[in-house]
XYZ file of C-alpha atoms in Angstrom:
735
model
C 39.026 13.494 -5.132
C 39.675 12.634 -1.501
C 36.461 14.315 -0.367
C 34.452 12.335 -2.949
C 35.995 9.047 -1.776
C 35.322 9.904 1.865
C 31.736 10.881 1.054
C 31.173 7.646 -0.865
C 32.385 5.600 2.105
C 29.670 7.235 4.224
C 26.859 7.101 1.661
C 26.915 10.833 0.913
C 26.308 11.745 -2.736
C 28.533 14.333 -4.431
C 26.213 14.620 -7.441
C 22.656 13.730 -8.406
C 20.531 13.460 -11.551
C 17.193 15.318 -11.537
C 16.538 13.806 -14.979
C 18.227 11.035 -16.999
C 20.282 13.448 -19.105
C 21.257 15.923 -16.381
C 23.863 15.582 -13.597
C 24.220 18.241 -10.909
C 27.293 18.508 -8.685
C 26.754 18.976 -4.956
C 28.672 21.929 -3.427
C 31.696 20.849 -1.400
C 30.530 22.779 1.656
C 27.279 20.803 1.612
C 29.201 17.526 1.545
C 31.430 18.724 4.397
C 28.410 19.787 6.484
C 26.632 16.472 5.942
C 29.757 14.494 6.832
C 30.076 16.564 10.009
C 26.497 15.594 10.937
C 27.637 11.972 10.581
C 30.538 12.565 12.953
C 33.172 12.860 10.214
C 35.438 15.924 10.223
C 36.226 16.916 6.635
C 36.729 20.634 7.227
C 40.237 20.804 5.736
C 42.190 18.730 3.200
C 44.288 17.406 6.074
C 41.147 16.333 7.922
C 39.897 14.600 4.794
C 43.163 12.678 4.390
C 43.156 11.686 8.047
C 39.544 10.472 8.050
C 39.971 8.730 4.721
C 43.040 6.873 5.893
C 41.286 5.829 9.084
C 38.195 4.677 7.196
C 40.124 2.707 4.574
C 42.380 1.081 7.177
C 39.458 -0.286 9.156
C 38.779 -3.875 8.209
C 35.464 -5.121 9.548
C 34.895 -8.829 9.659
C 31.141 -8.128 9.716
C 29.086 -4.957 9.158
C 27.068 -3.796 12.195
C 23.867 -5.360 10.837
C 23.583 -8.379 8.556
C 20.412 -9.461 6.725
C 19.429 -12.981 5.725
C 16.261 -13.636 3.758
C 14.444 -16.950 4.113
C 15.355 -19.245 1.224
C 17.778 -16.812 -0.409
C 21.584 -17.010 -0.684
C 23.600 -15.764 2.245
C 24.894 -12.198 1.971
C 28.590 -11.835 1.112
C 29.326 -10.815 4.702
C 28.574 -14.392 5.813
C 29.146 -16.388 2.639
C 32.596 -14.868 2.206
C 33.940 -15.595 5.686
C 37.429 -17.119 5.847
C 37.412 -20.925 5.597
C 37.147 -22.586 8.970
C 35.375 -19.653 10.645
C 32.907 -20.511 13.378
C 29.529 -18.794 13.211
C 27.219 -18.773 16.238
C 23.721 -17.291 16.153
C 22.298 -16.160 19.472
C 18.488 -15.986 19.056
C 16.570 -12.983 20.333
C 14.822 -13.294 23.717
C 11.405 -14.919 23.540
C 9.786 -12.299 25.757
C 9.967 -9.650 23.039
C 6.608 -8.620 21.522
C 5.898 -10.623 18.409
C 8.292 -13.446 19.250
C 6.795 -16.939 19.047
C 5.763 -18.359 22.383
C 8.063 -20.693 24.216
C 11.770 -20.757 24.842
C 14.032 -19.697 21.989
C 16.251 -22.372 20.488
C 19.747 -22.784 21.850
C 22.545 -20.893 20.083
C 23.266 -22.262 16.621
C 26.928 -22.997 15.954
C 28.244 -23.766 12.467
C 31.497 -23.686 10.537
C 32.252 -22.195 7.133
C 34.341 -24.269 4.722
C 36.536 -23.162 1.884
C 35.876 -24.361 -1.665
C 32.497 -25.887 -0.951
C 30.087 -25.922 1.972
C 29.897 -28.675 4.519
C 27.062 -30.169 6.508
C 25.895 -28.320 9.634
C 28.146 -28.461 12.657
C 26.483 -29.362 15.930
C 26.648 -27.050 18.891
C 29.910 -27.304 20.898
C 28.206 -29.337 23.614
C 27.197 -32.056 21.143
C 30.219 -32.555 18.907
C 33.724 -31.306 18.406
C 34.053 -28.601 15.730
C 36.634 -30.702 13.937
C 34.057 -33.395 13.121
C 33.122 -31.864 9.764
C 32.173 -34.103 6.809
C 34.036 -33.784 3.548
C 32.932 -30.945 1.257
C 29.894 -31.553 -0.891
C 28.921 -30.039 -4.204
C 28.325 -26.269 -4.252
C 24.745 -25.208 -3.481
C 22.315 -24.670 -6.337
C 21.512 -21.059 -7.237
C 19.205 -19.571 -4.641
C 20.153 -22.069 -1.952
C 22.113 -21.352 1.195
C 25.394 -23.223 1.861
C 24.931 -26.590 3.517
C 26.840 -25.476 6.614
C 24.292 -22.727 7.269
C 21.561 -23.504 9.811
C 18.755 -20.991 9.163
C 17.685 -19.242 12.365
C 14.010 -18.469 13.033
C 12.611 -15.172 11.828
C 13.766 -12.461 14.203
C 16.510 -10.056 15.188
C 19.395 -12.079 16.590
C 23.074 -11.647 17.405
C 25.648 -13.374 15.231
C 29.165 -14.084 16.529
C 32.057 -14.981 14.230
C 35.504 -16.321 15.106
C 38.068 -16.864 12.375
C 40.869 -19.484 12.483
C 43.365 -16.694 13.241
C 41.170 -15.755 16.242
C 39.655 -12.557 14.874
C 36.204 -12.011 16.334
C 33.146 -10.003 15.374
C 29.583 -9.596 16.583
C 26.697 -8.092 14.645
C 22.937 -7.842 14.609
C 21.402 -10.511 12.376
C 17.988 -9.759 10.872
C 16.407 -13.000 9.650
C 13.400 -11.991 7.574
C 10.724 -13.759 5.539
C 10.707 -13.032 1.833
C 7.648 -10.775 1.628
C 5.082 -8.919 3.668
C 1.539 -10.340 3.802
C -0.608 -9.349 0.837
C -4.146 -7.917 0.902
C -6.872 -9.692 -1.061
C -7.031 -8.648 -4.700
C -9.703 -6.178 -5.686
C -10.101 -4.640 -2.219
C -11.580 -1.141 -2.098
C -11.801 1.323 0.751
C -11.832 4.941 1.859
C -9.035 7.454 2.397
C -9.735 10.124 4.999
C -8.034 12.682 7.207
C -9.544 11.698 10.544
C -9.692 15.203 12.023
C -11.898 16.284 9.068
C -14.544 13.617 9.763
C -16.871 15.112 12.363
C -19.904 13.204 13.577
C -22.829 14.601 15.548
C -21.045 13.556 18.754
C -17.530 14.829 17.944
C -15.732 17.344 20.166
C -14.828 19.696 17.318
C -12.805 17.239 15.197
C -13.009 13.603 14.144
C -11.907 10.984 16.666
C -11.294 7.268 17.069
C -14.945 6.651 17.836
C -15.811 8.210 14.476
C -13.153 6.078 12.797
C -14.589 2.880 14.253
C -18.090 3.943 13.243
C -16.996 4.718 9.674
C -15.224 1.360 9.436
C -18.275 -0.589 10.640
C -20.600 1.240 8.272
C -18.195 0.928 5.313
C -17.592 -2.765 5.892
C -21.227 -3.701 6.360
C -23.026 -1.286 4.045
C -20.790 -0.832 1.000
C -18.430 -3.816 1.242
C -15.246 -1.818 1.813
C -12.118 -3.656 2.855
C -10.208 -0.824 4.530
C -10.155 2.741 5.807
C -6.863 4.616 5.430
C -6.217 7.523 7.794
C -3.601 10.239 8.190
C -0.768 9.770 10.718
C -2.186 9.734 14.244
C 1.221 10.406 15.804
C 1.589 12.587 18.893
C 1.822 16.273 18.004
C 4.082 18.921 19.499
C 1.932 20.884 21.965
C 1.766 24.638 21.667
C -0.445 27.549 20.790
C -0.893 27.245 17.981
C 0.066 23.611 17.549
C 1.537 22.688 14.182
C -1.594 21.222 12.551
C 0.322 19.012 10.115
C 0.024 15.316 11.006
C 3.248 14.803 9.047
C 5.418 16.822 11.478
C 4.772 15.118 14.811
C 6.533 15.176 18.145
C 6.717 11.388 18.192
C 5.962 8.714 15.620
C 6.183 6.011 18.270
C 3.062 6.995 20.255
C -0.392 8.197 19.191
C -1.948 11.544 20.052
C -4.648 11.469 22.772
C -6.477 14.319 21.036
C -7.994 11.524 18.932
C -9.600 9.862 21.953
C -13.357 9.484 22.078
C -13.628 10.525 25.683
C -17.051 9.024 26.413
C -15.848 5.554 25.402
C -13.269 5.409 28.203
C -14.690 3.022 30.864
C -13.768 5.340 33.735
C -15.684 8.244 32.149
C -18.999 6.988 33.511
C -17.639 6.985 37.072
C -16.415 10.600 37.169
C -18.018 12.268 40.178
C -17.858 15.844 38.927
C -20.641 15.457 36.361
C -21.344 19.173 36.248
C -17.875 19.970 34.967
C -18.102 17.161 32.420
C -21.442 18.469 31.208
C -19.964 21.953 30.799
C -17.056 20.552 28.823
C -19.401 18.613 26.562
C -21.455 21.735 25.913
C -18.291 23.641 24.985
C -17.290 20.783 22.699
C -20.711 20.860 21.042
C -20.233 24.578 20.466
C -16.884 23.907 18.798
C -18.501 21.389 16.455
C -21.397 23.732 15.729
C -18.962 26.486 14.781
C -17.101 24.186 12.382
C -20.175 22.592 10.833
C -22.464 25.598 10.544
C -20.600 28.849 11.145
C -17.583 28.585 8.857
C -15.010 28.080 11.612
C -11.862 26.064 11.008
C -11.026 22.970 13.031
C -9.237 24.220 16.135
C -7.081 21.372 17.415
C -5.809 23.412 20.352
C -9.325 24.228 21.554
C -10.364 20.583 21.174
C -7.357 19.398 23.151
C -7.934 21.908 25.940
C -11.449 20.550 26.497
C -10.370 16.916 26.229
C -7.412 17.468 28.519
C -9.683 18.827 31.245
C -12.045 15.900 30.814
C -9.200 13.395 30.851
C -7.826 14.938 34.049
C -11.161 14.105 35.691
C -11.212 10.625 34.170
C -7.688 9.950 35.488
C -8.916 10.524 39.040
C -11.135 7.441 38.795
C -9.297 4.353 40.122
C -8.778 1.571 37.620
C -10.462 -1.745 38.265
C -8.086 -4.655 38.966
C -8.418 -5.928 35.425
C -7.882 -2.506 33.893
C -4.913 -1.913 36.192
C -3.364 -5.204 35.067
C -3.872 -4.230 31.432
C -2.244 -0.842 32.012
C 0.711 -2.419 33.820
C 1.214 -4.825 30.941
C 1.232 -1.877 28.536
C 3.843 -0.081 30.626
C 6.026 -3.188 30.702
C 5.708 -3.780 26.954
C 6.561 -0.184 26.015
C 9.327 0.174 28.601
C 11.823 3.013 28.520
C 10.438 4.504 25.310
C 7.039 5.208 26.870
C 8.550 6.521 30.079
C 10.707 8.937 28.077
C 7.695 10.041 26.054
C 5.630 10.663 29.174
C 8.482 12.581 30.776
C 8.961 14.767 27.708
C 5.227 15.614 27.768
C 5.443 16.469 31.474
C 8.553 18.618 31.004
C 6.954 20.380 28.031
C 4.080 21.441 30.303
C 6.589 23.144 32.610
C 9.288 24.425 30.266
C 7.606 24.682 26.872
C 7.519 22.382 23.828
C 11.054 23.021 22.500
C 13.533 20.989 24.538
C 16.435 23.007 23.124
C 15.295 25.925 25.334
C 14.925 23.885 28.533
C 17.383 24.225 31.409
C 20.610 22.615 30.274
C 20.396 19.756 32.772
C 17.074 18.666 31.256
C 18.211 18.593 27.653
C 19.858 15.214 28.225
C 17.266 12.504 28.940
C 19.859 10.508 30.911
C 21.271 13.301 33.074
C 20.977 13.367 36.897
C 18.859 16.510 36.574
C 16.402 14.721 34.311
C 16.289 11.781 36.722
C 15.283 14.170 39.525
C 12.633 15.732 37.308
C 11.330 12.262 36.510
C 10.749 11.699 40.220
C 9.294 15.144 40.881
C 6.863 14.907 37.944
C 5.924 11.276 38.501
C 2.166 11.933 38.570
C 2.250 13.903 35.314
C 4.444 11.269 33.673
C 1.921 8.630 34.695
C -0.928 10.759 33.338
C 0.668 10.999 29.895
C 1.580 7.308 29.898
C -2.030 6.494 30.730
C -3.218 8.661 27.833
C -0.956 6.685 25.487
C -2.500 3.469 26.836
C -6.064 4.739 26.447
C -5.363 5.834 22.885
C -3.785 2.479 22.046
C -6.843 0.651 23.401
C -9.145 2.712 21.196
C -6.902 2.104 18.181
C -7.184 -1.619 18.899
C -10.960 -1.298 19.256
C -11.215 0.458 15.890
C -9.302 -2.354 14.174
C -11.446 -5.006 15.882
C -14.579 -3.168 14.780
C -13.324 -3.090 11.207
C -12.544 -6.801 11.245
C -15.879 -7.666 12.859
C -17.608 -5.689 10.084
C -16.033 -8.001 7.523
C -13.187 -5.782 6.363
C -10.408 -7.817 4.760
C -7.742 -5.307 5.822
C -9.229 -2.869 8.329
C -7.530 0.337 9.417
C -4.562 1.439 7.305
C -2.313 3.645 9.435
C 0.151 6.151 8.044
C 3.836 6.561 8.952
C 5.161 10.090 8.516
C 8.616 10.465 7.003
C 10.039 12.236 10.050
C 9.466 14.158 13.275
C 9.536 17.721 14.525
C 13.064 18.856 15.513
C 11.833 20.022 18.945
C 9.713 16.999 19.791
C 9.843 13.992 22.068
C 11.614 11.635 19.670
C 14.535 13.958 18.977
C 14.934 14.550 22.722
C 14.822 10.912 23.796
C 16.837 9.560 20.826
C 19.276 12.414 20.258
C 22.135 10.182 19.147
C 19.996 8.697 16.366
C 19.256 12.001 14.603
C 21.480 14.122 12.385
C 21.179 17.472 14.102
C 21.560 20.547 11.944
C 20.061 18.681 8.982
C 16.572 18.628 7.511
C 14.850 16.218 5.129
C 13.472 17.574 1.875
C 13.493 17.097 -1.875
C 15.847 18.300 -4.614
C 14.773 20.663 -7.382
C 12.690 18.960 -10.054
C 10.308 19.740 -12.901
C 7.514 20.539 -10.433
C 9.501 22.632 -7.941
C 12.618 24.388 -9.196
C 13.527 25.546 -5.688
C 13.417 22.106 -4.074
C 11.725 21.438 -0.731
C 12.721 21.599 2.928
C 10.297 19.733 5.209
C 11.891 20.749 8.486
C 12.355 17.159 9.664
C 15.716 15.984 11.068
C 16.793 12.675 9.490
C 17.874 9.508 11.210
C 21.613 8.815 11.060
C 22.106 5.646 9.015
C 25.323 4.768 10.848
C 23.633 4.898 14.268
C 20.659 2.877 13.026
C 22.996 0.138 11.804
C 25.157 0.185 14.941
C 22.099 -0.226 17.183
C 20.521 -2.985 15.134
C 17.775 -0.617 13.970
C 16.264 -0.720 17.455
C 14.487 2.651 17.169
C 13.068 1.729 13.766
C 11.933 -1.675 14.996
C 10.209 -0.179 18.024
C 8.474 2.398 15.869
C 7.137 -0.199 13.426
C 6.080 -2.574 16.180
C 4.020 0.130 17.867
C 2.318 1.240 14.651
C 1.565 -2.255 13.409
C 0.110 -3.477 16.694
C -3.371 -2.176 15.832
C -3.212 -1.884 12.055
C -4.563 -3.924 9.187
C -1.964 -2.326 6.945
C 0.602 0.463 7.035
C 1.142 3.259 4.531
C 4.686 4.644 4.508
C 4.939 8.256 3.418
C 7.830 8.877 1.002
C 8.822 5.219 1.050
C 11.907 6.099 -1.007
C 13.345 7.250 2.312
C 14.131 3.618 3.099
C 16.790 3.909 0.390
C 17.970 7.525 0.512
C 16.915 10.942 1.791
C 17.686 14.459 0.632
C 19.537 16.178 3.493
C 19.536 19.979 3.640
C 22.076 21.658 5.974
C 20.511 24.143 8.352
C 20.480 27.680 6.970
C 20.922 26.582 3.361
C 18.319 26.434 0.582
C 17.018 23.005 -0.509
C 18.985 23.373 -3.723
C 22.164 23.019 -1.629
C 21.257 19.613 -0.231
C 22.417 16.134 -1.158
C 21.298 12.530 -0.966
C 22.404 10.321 1.917
C 22.043 6.577 1.461
C 20.521 4.150 3.979
C 21.013 0.396 4.092
C 17.847 -0.387 2.157
C 18.350 -4.134 2.589
C 18.287 -3.772 6.381
C 15.460 -1.205 6.390
C 13.341 -3.479 4.203
C 14.193 -6.600 6.191
C 13.090 -5.002 9.461
C 9.897 -3.754 7.796
C 9.097 -7.156 6.293
C 9.845 -8.930 9.577
C 7.627 -6.669 11.693
C 4.805 -6.691 9.134
C 5.027 -10.483 8.965
C 4.770 -10.752 12.741
C 1.776 -8.418 12.830
C 0.118 -9.996 9.787
C -0.193 -6.618 8.049
C 0.237 -5.414 4.490
C 2.371 -2.396 3.572
C 1.696 0.378 1.059
C 4.527 2.687 0.041
C 3.899 6.236 -1.181
C 6.291 6.220 -4.131
C 5.123 9.309 -6.014
C 7.589 11.806 -7.443
C 11.281 11.237 -8.114
C 12.126 7.568 -7.583
C 15.651 6.235 -8.022
C 16.131 3.355 -10.473
C 15.498 -0.049 -8.947
C 13.570 1.217 -5.923
C 10.102 0.193 -7.111
C 11.435 -3.194 -8.165
C 13.068 -3.773 -4.767
C 9.857 -2.826 -2.954
C 7.739 -5.064 -5.182
C 10.088 -7.982 -4.588
C 9.347 -7.710 -0.856
C 5.608 -7.329 -1.365
C 5.420 -3.605 -0.560
C 2.632 -2.124 -2.666
C 3.145 1.161 -4.479
C 0.779 4.105 -4.927
C -0.656 4.965 -8.336
C -2.644 8.196 -8.778
C -4.748 8.357 -11.937
C -3.648 11.768 -13.212
C 0.028 10.785 -13.061
C -0.349 7.415 -14.798
C 0.737 8.117 -18.350
C 2.925 6.327 -20.858
C 5.922 8.468 -19.981
C 8.338 6.292 -21.970
C 6.058 6.293 -25.016
C 3.561 8.819 -26.342
C 2.816 10.338 -22.928
C -0.897 9.643 -23.189
C -3.050 8.319 -20.327
C -2.148 4.763 -19.449
C -4.787 2.193 -20.348
C -6.199 0.363 -17.307
C -4.725 -3.021 -18.223
C -1.230 -1.495 -18.283
C -1.302 -0.353 -14.678
C 0.793 -2.243 -12.187
C -0.913 -4.863 -10.074
C 0.882 -4.381 -6.781
C -0.395 -0.956 -5.853
C -3.064 1.122 -4.176
C -4.828 2.935 -7.034
C -6.497 6.258 -6.265
C -7.828 9.341 -8.025
C -6.196 11.744 -5.574
C -4.476 12.176 -2.214
C -4.550 14.667 0.658
C -1.864 16.769 -1.095
C -3.722 16.935 -4.421
C -6.963 18.480 -5.686
C -10.156 16.544 -5.152
C -11.501 14.803 -8.239
C -14.279 17.378 -8.643
C -11.762 20.219 -8.421
C -9.544 18.496 -10.971
C -12.417 17.959 -13.410
C -13.685 21.539 -13.123
C -10.322 23.308 -12.994
C -11.157 24.818 -9.600
C -7.737 23.845 -8.280
C -6.053 26.101 -10.845
C -8.133 29.138 -9.917
C -7.405 28.439 -6.228
C -3.665 28.401 -6.823
C -3.968 31.544 -8.942
C -5.831 33.309 -6.140
C -2.993 32.427 -3.757
C -0.255 33.494 -6.162
C 1.186 30.012 -6.618
C 1.129 29.737 -10.416
C 4.385 29.885 -12.376
C 2.568 30.716 -15.629
C -0.375 32.928 -16.497
C -3.848 31.809 -15.445
C -4.820 31.315 -19.073
C -1.813 29.106 -19.776
C -2.395 27.015 -16.654
C -6.104 26.572 -17.380
C -5.382 25.576 -20.981
C -2.813 22.975 -19.917
C -5.119 21.649 -17.220
C -8.106 21.451 -19.577
C -6.007 19.568 -22.127
C -4.866 17.070 -19.501
C -8.401 16.493 -18.211
C -9.852 16.254 -21.721
C -7.423 13.464 -22.610
C -8.565 11.433 -19.623
C -12.256 12.068 -20.298
C -11.757 11.037 -23.917
C -10.186 7.758 -22.790
C -13.065 7.146 -20.372
C -15.530 7.768 -23.193
C -13.699 5.418 -25.576
C -13.810 2.712 -22.896
C -17.562 3.316 -22.501
C -17.122 4.265 -18.870
C -18.916 7.596 -19.278
C -22.324 6.718 -20.734
C -23.820 9.974 -19.435
C -21.607 12.009 -21.776
C -19.883 15.327 -21.131
C -21.014 17.937 -18.660
C -22.085 15.697 -15.780
C -19.598 16.158 -12.939
C -20.927 13.362 -10.729
C -20.940 10.968 -13.666
C -17.345 11.894 -14.483
C -16.278 11.182 -10.888
C -17.972 7.782 -11.122
C -16.263 7.131 -14.455
C -12.851 7.865 -12.922
C -13.486 5.273 -10.223
C -14.959 2.850 -12.739
C -11.624 3.135 -14.525
C -9.675 2.518 -11.314
C -11.747 -0.589 -10.689
C -10.841 -1.844 -14.180
C -7.100 -1.747 -13.407
C -5.366 -4.818 -11.912
C -4.505 -2.858 -8.740
C -4.812 -4.934 -5.572
C -6.359 -2.029 -3.661
C -8.560 0.850 -4.827
C -8.838 3.885 -2.592
C -11.688 6.404 -2.634
C -10.930 9.849 -1.210
C -13.880 10.273 1.163
C -14.409 13.967 0.272
C -14.844 12.833 -3.360
C -17.992 10.971 -2.364
C -19.801 14.242 -1.578
C -18.184 16.507 -4.182
C -15.790 18.439 -1.926
C -13.660 20.805 -4.013
C -11.108 21.881 -1.407
C -7.752 20.146 -0.849
C -6.915 19.254 2.744
C -3.354 20.456 2.186
C -1.986 22.788 -0.444
C 1.802 22.278 -0.707
C 3.755 25.503 -0.874
C 1.450 27.348 1.511
C 1.469 27.977 5.233
C -0.819 30.742 6.475
C -2.195 31.512 2.985
C -4.436 28.425 3.130
C -6.060 26.523 6.044
C -4.038 23.324 5.628
C -5.083 20.398 7.832
C -8.003 22.371 9.362
C -10.932 21.832 7.000
C -13.921 19.581 7.648
C -15.235 17.469 4.780
C -17.722 19.563 2.782
C -20.228 19.022 -0.024
C -20.061 20.485 -3.549
C -21.354 23.832 -2.282
C -18.678 24.007 0.405
C -21.008 23.317 3.337
C -19.443 20.994 5.941
C -21.123 17.612 6.287
C -21.136 15.176 9.197
C -20.322 11.486 9.153
C -24.041 10.780 9.363
C -24.731 12.980 6.328
C -21.875 11.482 4.344
C -23.033 7.914 4.868
C -26.584 8.871 3.847
C -25.485 10.775 0.729
C -27.119 9.550 -2.518
C -24.022 10.780 -4.348
C -21.822 8.512 -2.211
C -24.016 5.465 -2.713
C -24.146 6.009 -6.485
C -20.349 6.183 -6.534
C -19.897 3.087 -4.384
C -22.132 1.070 -6.704
C -19.321 1.438 -9.234
C -16.906 -0.314 -6.858
C -19.232 -2.924 -5.419
C -18.299 -6.404 -6.694
C -20.887 -7.751 -9.089
C -22.581 -10.877 -7.821
C -22.850 -13.620 -10.427
C -26.327 -14.021 -11.768
C -28.098 -17.256 -10.937
C -31.137 -18.696 -12.644
C -34.180 -19.956 -10.731
C -34.352 -23.749 -10.331
C -35.223 -25.403 -13.615
C -34.475 -22.300 -15.735
C -31.522 -21.019 -17.722
C -30.089 -17.553 -17.931
C -30.662 -15.901 -21.325
């Protein structure tokens, strides 16, 4: 009983429900291990009693972080302050990125009253605190107390002093109600950038290809966005982990995505012969991928680009470029310097900081400070690469906007980072070491999942005013039209798996969803970007409603949209939710052609991934697909009839367009009939995850130029193109 109470005080679940009628108890040793990762010793009953007594005896006047939403009632932490308390809000500095120009307002001082609120109290320099008018009527529902002076949107400090002289200080997140919304009926492409090779690529897709795709899509087929995989910095190594969802750092982008020739200094490199040799080697890499059946080799691509970028870095920056770089360094501050230092140290000591000399494992140690000085040139090189990549990200978004895209580039935020990477080294106190994020057992995976990603500690996030989270979002949103958040349910809770244990022995740990959402809404509001949450799979009650209230769109995939609370049949288009990105598939699912033909079942059978016989799986899959095709036929969306694969793919997207979804996403490989998934969950070396170029229906890789010229693509996009209203010639009427 004591362990359960202690766990509840720290947001650690002692049971969970994989389905409405089933409750599973979490093993005590799991709860003890998770509490230990949160700095709570519950190893013995005596330890539990001691920690419980200490926790229950602590009386906080304010929690570490307090959220106020514009126009909504104050949270209990402020509304329930003792009568006569003085509340002072210290606004955030105006030199922070995203803060409105000009000097911040002076500190706001106000006083809470007892039975009913009073009018605002002037700052101490203007009037004595005792000069408070008589109480007025209580505020109407949804209104803040009259004594409350709303601060501007931002992350402030709030100071409270009670009449008995108790004091407290907390972070105050003042957020707008919702994130900006995309225009209704916007359609666009979903693509894994590495898979999109053009004729000029260096063996994998790059930011030049992304900008080119965005311009073509905006101008030629009226698309409003292009959504890409996470472009976060990867952990270097041979081989490098190819998954974009297990990066070294989510804060900074990976320079492997640079289009080298677009860097202004590239044209001034003196050693042209070496550059020409590197370009020839890069062309050979692309040729091998496009025409010889080779997989995308990220390590080989990076080796060539690194050599080219070393030459580019020798070219002095012009005064204007130097000023721009210095501004970038100043804006990014300590976080960028730490990232550059980690990259430099990884070149010397390897990519896992846990194996470095002990003095270097602490980013703030004297030994690390010496290394920072000794490796100054390499630190600067990696900082410059981050700047160059950021400038090309900005250029891609500008290109998308100039091409008429309503949204532009939709970036992707991975759910976590690699345990050996730059973020876990530079922010060690923020991560729960010895823990990994995953998923509990469910109907689709009886063994649960372990993703190998250390989670953020919710207590440290709150105590630091969510500084790491804010910095992460600010960096990602700087050059985005919108942001997709992978496993958005992680803003509410995450499944923690203790190291060495199976995923079935994990448990949920709660986060302050109100604070996580407020920071997200605030940063998206400042950047003017929309937010899409990937909310597929097990979703706790109330999560989708909370996200929708703040304007965060969900993700709806056609094959999963059934009337689960009714007859289980495919959901009619008018019954789909409005606030979502509607798609036929994702990078973790079969392509639409593979789904329609059953190829995805035979692939999983070949790899030994089926839990039933091939015949049973094919029968179930055929039944599922037949139900959807029957609905498409009844809705007259499949005039070509059965047996026409391309027509069926068009019908699926015709259906998506009929739904009220704000955004409709087209998986770019679907436009050319690709049958191979980019990632096959449950596999590692059995399948080439994250290393396949986009291919046509016959499995032959196709370039960006070939994709954009594909008759199959243009026939599909006609389905999504908005119909222009017919107009009659002057003096005539339409029939």
